[in-house]
Structure formats: C-alpha cells, structure tokens
Amino acid sequence: MLLRVRVTLPDRPGTLGQVARTLGVSGADIVQVVVLERLGGRAVDDFTVVWPGTARVERLLAGLAAIPGVRVDGVWRAIGAPTTTGQDAELLAQVAANPADGVATLVDAVPGLLAADWAVAAVVPLDWAARGSGGATVGHASWRAPVPPRLPEVTPLRARSMTTPDGHHYAVAPFGRAGLVLVVARDHSEPLAAAAFHSTEVDRLAQLVRAGAVILGDRLDLVGAPPVTTIT
C-alpha cells in the first residue's frame, strides 16, 4: 500500500539522507519526496512510500524517532498516485470541458491530490451568522465520504485548516459564491495517524477552488438547490 510519511527535520546536510536510509531499512520504497516548508533551520518533508502490508509501522516510527532532531508529524494511507506536475491544471481542464459536472469533478479528484480520505461540497445557508454556526448541508460528496459526512463548523469566509477534538483533520476553501465551501478530510484511525493539512496544502486547495469558481460561474448557484419540478 502507499503511505504518506510527514517528518519535521533539521535543515542541514545529511539529515534527509538519514531519514531516507531509515525508511529503506524499515522496508519502505520511496517513490516521492515533497518539501513543504523550509524555515528557521527546520524543514517539513512529505515522503510517499510503498509499504509492505505485512510489516509493522511501529518499526518505521521507532527508527525515525531515533534520528536526532527528527519528529514524525503523521503517517497515513495515501489515496491515489503520488502528486505530479500538471495535475492541478489537468483537473481544471476537465472542469472546463464538462462544467455541468464541474463541482462533482473537483470533489472527487481533490482527495487524491491532497492525500486525503474524502471531500464534500458543503452549502452554508445565507443566514449562517445569525444561526451562530455554519449549519452546512452536503451538495456533493466523494465516493469515500461517510454517510452522512462528518462536517466541522464551516463558514464561507476564508480557506483554512482545522482539527476536531476527535482527531479528524480538515481543509476548507470557499468558492466565494452561494455559500459553497469545499471541505477535504483526513480521518483519524489507529494505528496510523494522519498529519494536519499544511498551509501549502490549504493554499493549493484555495487556488483550485478559486479557479474552479471562475470557470463555473453561475453554475455554482445550482449546487444543493432542490430539483425543479415541471407540472404539466
């Protein structure tokens, strides 16, 4: 299976090599490394690895914890193939080619791009501020979404990440129209524990949503709207 391993490590020569060697000794086959952040002498890296199903993840965690200065931020199953250059542009091209299913296309594709479990397009009512909470409903859900989806308190104001008390991680980004918000989730599960969404991932989601909103325009008003019944 594919695993995503996120580590924070000292940004100095040799440390990345130690992490890579530890992953290999533990049985992981590295297929991709993405640097999410380099700041103040520290780096945050995402490793996508092929992990043998019979091996115990505890061995991997113990090996990484033994490297001085290295902290494991999360290990979780990765859905879909590793991220490659051009995937976002390809997704937006699909949305533009078939705008009638544009929101559904975004919702179904985003979990694979962000190594998440599921996503929904949530519709926040116009009077959400007066209600004191989002009160969002589901306009479209990806195929792995639970029924009903567990939605955090979302508002149609800004893109951000959040973690609920039960350990589930979310990234949300508003379309800027019709109270529509794209919600992406990483579920908490044992023995694996996913990392929270990094700011670069939230920014990526926000860019996709903004571009999608420009492409879809008035079609966003129809998401979650009741069907029109024609009386003859």
PDB file of C-alpha atoms in Angstrom:
ATOM      1  CA  MET A   1       0.000   0.000   0.000  1.00  0.00           C
ATOM      2  CA  LEU A   2       1.010   3.629  -0.396  1.00  0.00           C
ATOM      3  CA  LEU A   3       1.804   5.564   2.767  1.00  0.00           C
ATOM      4  CA  ARG A   4       2.402   9.263   3.262  1.00  0.00           C
ATOM      5  CA  VAL A   5       5.024   9.976   5.927  1.00  0.00           C
ATOM      6  CA  ARG A   6       5.454  13.576   7.103  1.00  0.00           C
ATOM      7  CA  VAL A   7       8.528  14.482   9.118  1.00  0.00           C
ATOM      8  CA  THR A   8       9.977  17.684  10.518  1.00  0.00           C
ATOM      9  CA  LEU A   9      13.761  17.571  10.471  1.00  0.00           C
ATOM     10  CA  PRO A  10      16.818  19.806  10.841  1.00  0.00           C
ATOM     11  CA  ASP A  11      17.572  21.546   7.553  1.00  0.00           C
ATOM     12  CA  ARG A  12      21.208  20.534   7.404  1.00  0.00           C
ATOM     13  CA  PRO A  13      23.283  18.244   5.165  1.00  0.00           C
ATOM     14  CA  GLY A  14      22.940  14.563   5.938  1.00  0.00           C
ATOM     15  CA  THR A  15      19.666  14.542   7.847  1.00  0.00           C
ATOM     16  CA  LEU A  16      17.497  13.900   4.790  1.00  0.00           C
ATOM     17  CA  GLY A  17      19.791  11.034   3.861  1.00  0.00           C
ATOM     18  CA  GLN A  18      19.421   9.532   7.335  1.00  0.00           C
ATOM     19  CA  VAL A  19      15.633   9.662   7.024  1.00  0.00           C
ATOM     20  CA  ALA A  20      15.749   8.058   3.575  1.00  0.00           C
ATOM     21  CA  ARG A  21      18.054   5.275   4.798  1.00  0.00           C
ATOM     22  CA  THR A  22      15.799   4.592   7.789  1.00  0.00           C
ATOM     23  CA  LEU A  23      12.765   4.342   5.532  1.00  0.00           C
ATOM     24  CA  GLY A  24      14.606   1.873   3.309  1.00  0.00           C
ATOM     25  CA  VAL A  25      15.869  -0.279   6.181  1.00  0.00           C
ATOM     26  CA  SER A  26      12.342  -0.399   7.598  1.00  0.00           C
ATOM     27  CA  GLY A  27      11.040  -1.819   4.310  1.00  0.00           C
ATOM     28  CA  ALA A  28       9.668   1.301   2.638  1.00  0.00           C
ATOM     29  CA  ASP A  29      10.283   2.004  -1.051  1.00  0.00           C
ATOM     30  CA  ILE A  30      10.383   5.781  -1.559  1.00  0.00           C
ATOM     31  CA  VAL A  31       8.518   6.945  -4.663  1.00  0.00           C
ATOM     32  CA  GLN A  32       8.351  10.691  -3.979  1.00  0.00           C
ATOM     33  CA  VAL A  33       9.675  13.396  -1.657  1.00  0.00           C
ATOM     34  CA  VAL A  34       7.998  16.818  -1.420  1.00  0.00           C
ATOM     35  CA  VAL A  35       9.425  19.686   0.631  1.00  0.00           C
ATOM     36  CA  LEU A  36       6.500  21.543   2.197  1.00  0.00           C
ATOM     37  CA  GLU A  37       8.448  24.095   4.200  1.00  0.00           C
ATOM     38  CA  ARG A  38      11.982  25.313   4.970  1.00  0.00           C
ATOM     39  CA  LEU A  39      12.124  27.889   7.735  1.00  0.00           C
ATOM     40  CA  GLY A  40      14.342  28.722  10.699  1.00  0.00           C
ATOM     41  CA  GLY A  41      16.718  25.825  10.176  1.00  0.00           C
ATOM     42  CA  ARG A  42      13.890  23.274  10.008  1.00  0.00           C
ATOM     43  CA  ALA A  43      12.210  21.557   7.083  1.00  0.00           C
ATOM     44  CA  VAL A  44       8.891  19.732   6.688  1.00  0.00           C
ATOM     45  CA  ASP A  45       9.012  16.918   4.132  1.00  0.00           C
ATOM     46  CA  ASP A  46       6.375  14.530   2.808  1.00  0.00           C
ATOM     47  CA  PHE A  47       7.559  11.079   1.738  1.00  0.00           C
ATOM     48  CA  THR A  48       5.282   8.873  -0.337  1.00  0.00           C
ATOM     49  CA  VAL A  49       6.381   5.270   0.060  1.00  0.00           C
ATOM     50  CA  VAL A  50       5.288   1.804  -0.977  1.00  0.00           C
ATOM     51  CA  TRP A  51       4.875  -0.096   2.261  1.00  0.00           C
ATOM     52  CA  PRO A  52       4.689  -3.912   2.545  1.00  0.00           C
ATOM     53  CA  GLY A  53       1.381  -4.858   4.103  1.00  0.00           C
ATOM     54  CA  THR A  54       2.949  -7.437   6.403  1.00  0.00           C
ATOM     55  CA  ALA A  55       5.409  -5.006   8.012  1.00  0.00           C
ATOM     56  CA  ARG A  56       4.627  -3.186  11.248  1.00  0.00           C
ATOM     57  CA  VAL A  57       4.546   0.602  11.053  1.00  0.00           C
ATOM     58  CA  GLU A  58       5.829   0.769  14.651  1.00  0.00           C
ATOM     59  CA  ARG A  59       9.258  -0.312  13.387  1.00  0.00           C
ATOM     60  CA  LEU A  60       9.315   2.609  10.976  1.00  0.00           C
ATOM     61  CA  LEU A  61       8.246   5.101  13.654  1.00  0.00           C
ATOM     62  CA  ALA A  62      10.877   3.844  16.097  1.00  0.00           C
ATOM     63  CA  GLY A  63      13.615   4.149  13.501  1.00  0.00           C
ATOM     64  CA  LEU A  64      12.681   7.721  12.582  1.00  0.00           C
ATOM     65  CA  ALA A  65      12.351   8.746  16.237  1.00  0.00           C
ATOM     66  CA  ALA A  66      15.939   7.582  16.829  1.00  0.00           C
ATOM     67  CA  ILE A  67      17.336  10.175  14.399  1.00  0.00           C
ATOM     68  CA  PRO A  68      18.416  13.297  16.359  1.00  0.00           C
ATOM     69  CA  GLY A  69      16.126  16.261  15.730  1.00  0.00           C
ATOM     70  CA  VAL A  70      13.578  14.362  13.617  1.00  0.00           C
ATOM     71  CA  ARG A  71       9.876  14.454  14.521  1.00  0.00           C
ATOM     72  CA  VAL A  72       7.210  12.342  12.813  1.00  0.00           C
ATOM     73  CA  ASP A  73       4.152  14.535  12.193  1.00  0.00           C
ATOM     74  CA  GLY A  74       1.983  11.836  10.647  1.00  0.00           C
ATOM     75  CA  VAL A  75       1.812   8.504   8.844  1.00  0.00           C
ATOM     76  CA  TRP A  76      -1.303   7.649   6.864  1.00  0.00           C
ATOM     77  CA  ARG A  77      -2.535   5.803   3.815  1.00  0.00           C
ATOM     78  CA  ALA A  78      -2.222   7.789   0.594  1.00  0.00           C
ATOM     79  CA  ILE A  79      -5.191   7.671  -1.762  1.00  0.00           C
ATOM     80  CA  GLY A  80      -4.237   7.707  -5.424  1.00  0.00           C
ATOM     81  CA  ALA A  81      -0.889   8.129  -7.124  1.00  0.00           C
ATOM     82  CA  PRO A  82       1.866  10.494  -5.927  1.00  0.00           C
ATOM     83  CA  THR A  83       1.447  14.135  -6.932  1.00  0.00           C
ATOM     84  CA  THR A  84       2.997  15.053 -10.280  1.00  0.00           C
ATOM     85  CA  THR A  85       3.477  18.361 -12.034  1.00  0.00           C
ATOM     86  CA  GLY A  86       0.446  19.449 -14.004  1.00  0.00           C
ATOM     87  CA  GLN A  87      -2.252  17.533 -12.123  1.00  0.00           C
ATOM     88  CA  ASP A  88      -3.989  20.715 -10.986  1.00  0.00           C
ATOM     89  CA  ALA A  89      -4.065  22.142 -14.498  1.00  0.00           C
ATOM     90  CA  GLU A  90      -5.370  18.842 -15.861  1.00  0.00           C
ATOM     91  CA  LEU A  91      -8.154  18.804 -13.262  1.00  0.00           C
ATOM     92  CA  LEU A  92      -9.226  22.348 -14.124  1.00  0.00           C
ATOM     93  CA  ALA A  93      -9.204  21.439 -17.815  1.00  0.00           C
ATOM     94  CA  GLN A  94     -11.620  18.598 -17.040  1.00  0.00           C
ATOM     95  CA  VAL A  95     -13.863  21.018 -15.146  1.00  0.00           C
ATOM     96  CA  ALA A  96     -13.854  23.452 -18.081  1.00  0.00           C
ATOM     97  CA  ALA A  97     -14.567  20.660 -20.575  1.00  0.00           C
ATOM     98  CA  ASN A  98     -17.639  19.474 -18.662  1.00  0.00           C
ATOM     99  CA  PRO A  99     -18.878  22.338 -16.459  1.00  0.00           C
ATOM    100  CA  ALA A 100     -22.224  20.643 -15.783  1.00  0.00           C
ATOM    101  CA  ASP A 101     -20.333  18.161 -13.594  1.00  0.00           C
ATOM    102  CA  GLY A 102     -17.616  20.616 -12.589  1.00  0.00           C
ATOM    103  CA  VAL A 103     -18.207  20.651  -8.820  1.00  0.00           C
ATOM    104  CA  ALA A 104     -18.521  16.865  -8.716  1.00  0.00           C
ATOM    105  CA  THR A 105     -15.266  16.564 -10.664  1.00  0.00           C
ATOM    106  CA  LEU A 106     -13.446  18.795  -8.170  1.00  0.00           C
ATOM    107  CA  VAL A 107     -14.876  16.996  -5.147  1.00  0.00           C
ATOM    108  CA  ASP A 108     -13.988  13.553  -6.477  1.00  0.00           C
ATOM    109  CA  ALA A 109     -10.441  14.494  -7.517  1.00  0.00           C
ATOM    110  CA  VAL A 110      -9.202  16.632  -4.629  1.00  0.00           C
ATOM    111  CA  PRO A 111      -8.756  13.816  -2.053  1.00  0.00           C
ATOM    112  CA  GLY A 112      -6.241  12.115  -4.346  1.00  0.00           C
ATOM    113  CA  LEU A 113      -4.314  15.348  -4.889  1.00  0.00           C
ATOM    114  CA  LEU A 114      -4.045  16.105  -1.157  1.00  0.00           C
ATOM    115  CA  ALA A 115      -3.628  12.557   0.214  1.00  0.00           C
ATOM    116  CA  ALA A 116      -6.993  12.880   1.948  1.00  0.00           C
ATOM    117  CA  ASP A 117      -9.778  10.376   2.585  1.00  0.00           C
ATOM    118  CA  TRP A 118     -12.827  12.199   1.240  1.00  0.00           C
ATOM    119  CA  ALA A 119     -14.319  15.548   0.295  1.00  0.00           C
ATOM    120  CA  VAL A 120     -17.670  17.286   0.061  1.00  0.00           C
ATOM    121  CA  ALA A 121     -19.054  20.466  -1.422  1.00  0.00           C
ATOM    122  CA  ALA A 122     -20.905  21.943   1.553  1.00  0.00           C
ATOM    123  CA  VAL A 123     -23.594  24.604   1.212  1.00  0.00           C
ATOM    124  CA  VAL A 124     -23.689  27.107   4.073  1.00  0.00           C
ATOM    125  CA  PRO A 125     -27.056  28.920   4.426  1.00  0.00           C
ATOM    126  CA  LEU A 126     -27.118  32.654   3.816  1.00  0.00           C
ATOM    127  CA  ASP A 127     -28.134  33.331   7.437  1.00  0.00           C
ATOM    128  CA  TRP A 128     -25.243  31.308   8.902  1.00  0.00           C
ATOM    129  CA  ALA A 129     -24.050  34.260  11.025  1.00  0.00           C
ATOM    130  CA  ALA A 130     -27.465  34.687  12.664  1.00  0.00           C
ATOM    131  CA  ARG A 131     -27.621  30.970  13.417  1.00  0.00           C
ATOM    132  CA  GLY A 132     -24.344  31.089  15.329  1.00  0.00           C
ATOM    133  CA  SER A 133     -22.929  28.192  13.314  1.00  0.00           C
ATOM    134  CA  GLY A 134     -22.478  27.043   9.745  1.00  0.00           C
ATOM    135  CA  GLY A 135     -25.385  24.597   9.590  1.00  0.00           C
ATOM    136  CA  ALA A 136     -23.978  23.351   6.291  1.00  0.00           C
ATOM    137  CA  THR A 137     -25.637  20.762   4.075  1.00  0.00           C
ATOM    138  CA  VAL A 138     -23.982  18.489   1.518  1.00  0.00           C
ATOM    139  CA  GLY A 139     -24.235  19.427  -2.146  1.00  0.00           C
ATOM    140  CA  HIS A 140     -21.958  16.677  -3.434  1.00  0.00           C
ATOM    141  CA  ALA A 141     -19.801  14.046  -1.693  1.00  0.00           C
ATOM    142  CA  SER A 142     -16.886  11.973  -2.959  1.00  0.00           C
ATOM    143  CA  TRP A 143     -17.288   8.212  -3.104  1.00  0.00           C
ATOM    144  CA  ARG A 144     -15.310   7.542   0.110  1.00  0.00           C
ATOM    145  CA  ALA A 145     -17.237  10.057   2.212  1.00  0.00           C
ATOM    146  CA  PRO A 146     -19.090   8.645   5.240  1.00  0.00           C
ATOM    147  CA  VAL A 147     -22.890   8.763   5.209  1.00  0.00           C
ATOM    148  CA  PRO A 148     -23.749  11.252   6.479  1.00  0.00           C
ATOM    149  CA  PRO A 149     -20.413  13.096   6.228  1.00  0.00           C
ATOM    150  CA  ARG A 150     -18.939  14.450   9.465  1.00  0.00           C
ATOM    151  CA  LEU A 151     -18.726  18.168   8.799  1.00  0.00           C
ATOM    152  CA  PRO A 152     -16.863  20.631  11.013  1.00  0.00           C
ATOM    153  CA  GLU A 153     -18.252  24.105  11.673  1.00  0.00           C
ATOM    154  CA  VAL A 154     -17.570  25.692   8.296  1.00  0.00           C
ATOM    155  CA  THR A 155     -18.232  29.271   7.227  1.00  0.00           C
ATOM    156  CA  PRO A 156     -17.926  30.699   3.699  1.00  0.00           C
ATOM    157  CA  LEU A 157     -15.260  33.252   4.650  1.00  0.00           C
ATOM    158  CA  ARG A 158     -11.702  32.028   4.100  1.00  0.00           C
ATOM    159  CA  ALA A 159      -9.565  28.994   3.401  1.00  0.00           C
ATOM    160  CA  ARG A 160      -8.106  27.321   6.496  1.00  0.00           C
ATOM    161  CA  SER A 161      -7.280  24.029   8.171  1.00  0.00           C
ATOM    162  CA  MET A 162      -8.806  22.671  11.353  1.00  0.00           C
ATOM    163  CA  THR A 163      -8.649  19.628  13.615  1.00  0.00           C
ATOM    164  CA  THR A 164     -11.634  18.421  15.618  1.00  0.00           C
ATOM    165  CA  PRO A 165     -11.312  17.088  19.190  1.00  0.00           C
ATOM    166  CA  ASP A 166     -11.688  13.504  17.925  1.00  0.00           C
ATOM    167  CA  GLY A 167      -8.562  13.877  15.780  1.00  0.00           C
ATOM    168  CA  HIS A 168     -10.038  14.307  12.295  1.00  0.00           C
ATOM    169  CA  HIS A 169      -8.261  16.867  10.094  1.00  0.00           C
ATOM    170  CA  TYR A 170      -9.992  19.171   7.616  1.00  0.00           C
ATOM    171  CA  ALA A 171      -9.063  21.758   4.997  1.00  0.00           C
ATOM    172  CA  VAL A 172     -11.810  24.088   3.802  1.00  0.00           C
ATOM    173  CA  ALA A 173     -11.925  26.634   0.985  1.00  0.00           C
ATOM    174  CA  PRO A 174     -14.885  28.821  -0.057  1.00  0.00           C
ATOM    175  CA  PHE A 175     -15.928  29.261  -3.673  1.00  0.00           C
ATOM    176  CA  GLY A 176     -16.973  32.841  -2.895  1.00  0.00           C
ATOM    177  CA  ARG A 177     -20.477  32.247  -4.189  1.00  0.00           C
ATOM    178  CA  ALA A 178     -23.764  30.757  -2.981  1.00  0.00           C
ATOM    179  CA  GLY A 179     -22.298  29.835   0.419  1.00  0.00           C
ATOM    180  CA  LEU A 180     -20.445  26.948  -1.228  1.00  0.00           C
ATOM    181  CA  VAL A 181     -17.371  25.547   0.541  1.00  0.00           C
ATOM    182  CA  LEU A 182     -15.128  22.646  -0.441  1.00  0.00           C
ATOM    183  CA  VAL A 183     -14.284  20.501   2.599  1.00  0.00           C
ATOM    184  CA  VAL A 184     -11.482  17.912   2.453  1.00  0.00           C
ATOM    185  CA  ALA A 185     -10.907  15.423   5.290  1.00  0.00           C
ATOM    186  CA  ARG A 186      -8.244  13.119   6.671  1.00  0.00           C
ATOM    187  CA  ASP A 187      -9.816  10.690   9.105  1.00  0.00           C
ATOM    188  CA  HIS A 188      -8.220   9.702  12.371  1.00  0.00           C
ATOM    189  CA  SER A 189      -7.551   5.973  12.522  1.00  0.00           C
ATOM    190  CA  GLU A 190      -5.396   3.577  14.514  1.00  0.00           C
ATOM    191  CA  PRO A 191      -2.561   2.646  14.395  1.00  0.00           C
ATOM    192  CA  LEU A 192      -1.878   5.256  11.688  1.00  0.00           C
ATOM    193  CA  ALA A 193      -2.326   8.934  12.454  1.00  0.00           C
ATOM    194  CA  ALA A 194      -2.591  11.454   9.619  1.00  0.00           C
ATOM    195  CA  ALA A 195      -0.917  14.842   9.763  1.00  0.00           C
ATOM    196  CA  ALA A 196      -2.939  18.034   9.762  1.00  0.00           C
ATOM    197  CA  PHE A 197      -3.200  19.894   6.475  1.00  0.00           C
ATOM    198  CA  HIS A 198      -0.141  22.060   5.934  1.00  0.00           C
ATOM    199  CA  SER A 199      -0.527  25.698   4.921  1.00  0.00           C
ATOM    200  CA  THR A 200       0.837  24.897   1.461  1.00  0.00           C
ATOM    201  CA  GLU A 201      -1.900  22.277   1.027  1.00  0.00           C
ATOM    202  CA  VAL A 202      -4.568  24.747   2.113  1.00  0.00           C
ATOM    203  CA  ASP A 203      -3.190  27.290  -0.368  1.00  0.00           C
ATOM    204  CA  ARG A 204      -3.262  24.693  -3.132  1.00  0.00           C
ATOM    205  CA  LEU A 205      -6.877  23.829  -2.338  1.00  0.00           C
ATOM    206  CA  ALA A 206      -7.832  27.512  -2.287  1.00  0.00           C
ATOM    207  CA  GLN A 207      -6.234  28.082  -5.697  1.00  0.00           C
ATOM    208  CA  LEU A 208      -8.107  25.140  -7.200  1.00  0.00           C
ATOM    209  CA  VAL A 209     -11.396  26.334  -5.747  1.00  0.00           C
ATOM    210  CA  ARG A 210     -10.903  29.936  -6.902  1.00  0.00           C
ATOM    211  CA  ALA A 211     -10.044  28.798 -10.420  1.00  0.00           C
ATOM    212  CA  GLY A 212     -12.997  26.415 -10.415  1.00  0.00           C
ATOM    213  CA  ALA A 213     -15.311  29.229  -9.335  1.00  0.00           C
ATOM    214  CA  VAL A 214     -14.160  31.386 -12.251  1.00  0.00           C
ATOM    215  CA  ILE A 215     -14.762  28.535 -14.704  1.00  0.00           C
ATOM    216  CA  LEU A 216     -18.174  27.518 -13.321  1.00  0.00           C
ATOM    217  CA  GLY A 217     -19.663  30.935 -12.541  1.00  0.00           C
ATOM    218  CA  ASP A 218     -23.462  30.832 -12.231  1.00  0.00           C
ATOM    219  CA  ARG A 219     -23.498  27.023 -12.155  1.00  0.00           C
ATOM    220  CA  LEU A 220     -22.353  27.172  -8.537  1.00  0.00           C
ATOM    221  CA  ASP A 221     -25.762  28.586  -7.592  1.00  0.00           C
ATOM    222  CA  LEU A 222     -27.334  25.261  -8.566  1.00  0.00           C
ATOM    223  CA  VAL A 223     -25.277  23.102  -6.181  1.00  0.00           C
ATOM    224  CA  GLY A 224     -27.536  21.796  -3.430  1.00  0.00           C
ATOM    225  CA  ALA A 225     -30.597  23.512  -4.885  1.00  0.00           C
ATOM    226  CA  PRO A 226     -33.792  21.427  -4.897  1.00  0.00           C
ATOM    227  CA  PRO A 227     -34.704  19.995  -8.301  1.00  0.00           C
ATOM    228  CA  VAL A 228     -37.231  21.924 -10.351  1.00  0.00           C
ATOM    229  CA  THR A 229     -40.458  20.012 -10.897  1.00  0.00           C
ATOM    230  CA  THR A 230     -42.348  20.696 -14.093  1.00  0.00           C
ATOM    231  CA  ILE A 231     -46.136  20.475 -13.803  1.00  0.00           C
ATOM    232  CA  THR A 232     -47.966  19.503 -16.979  1.00  0.00           C
TER     233      THR A 232
END
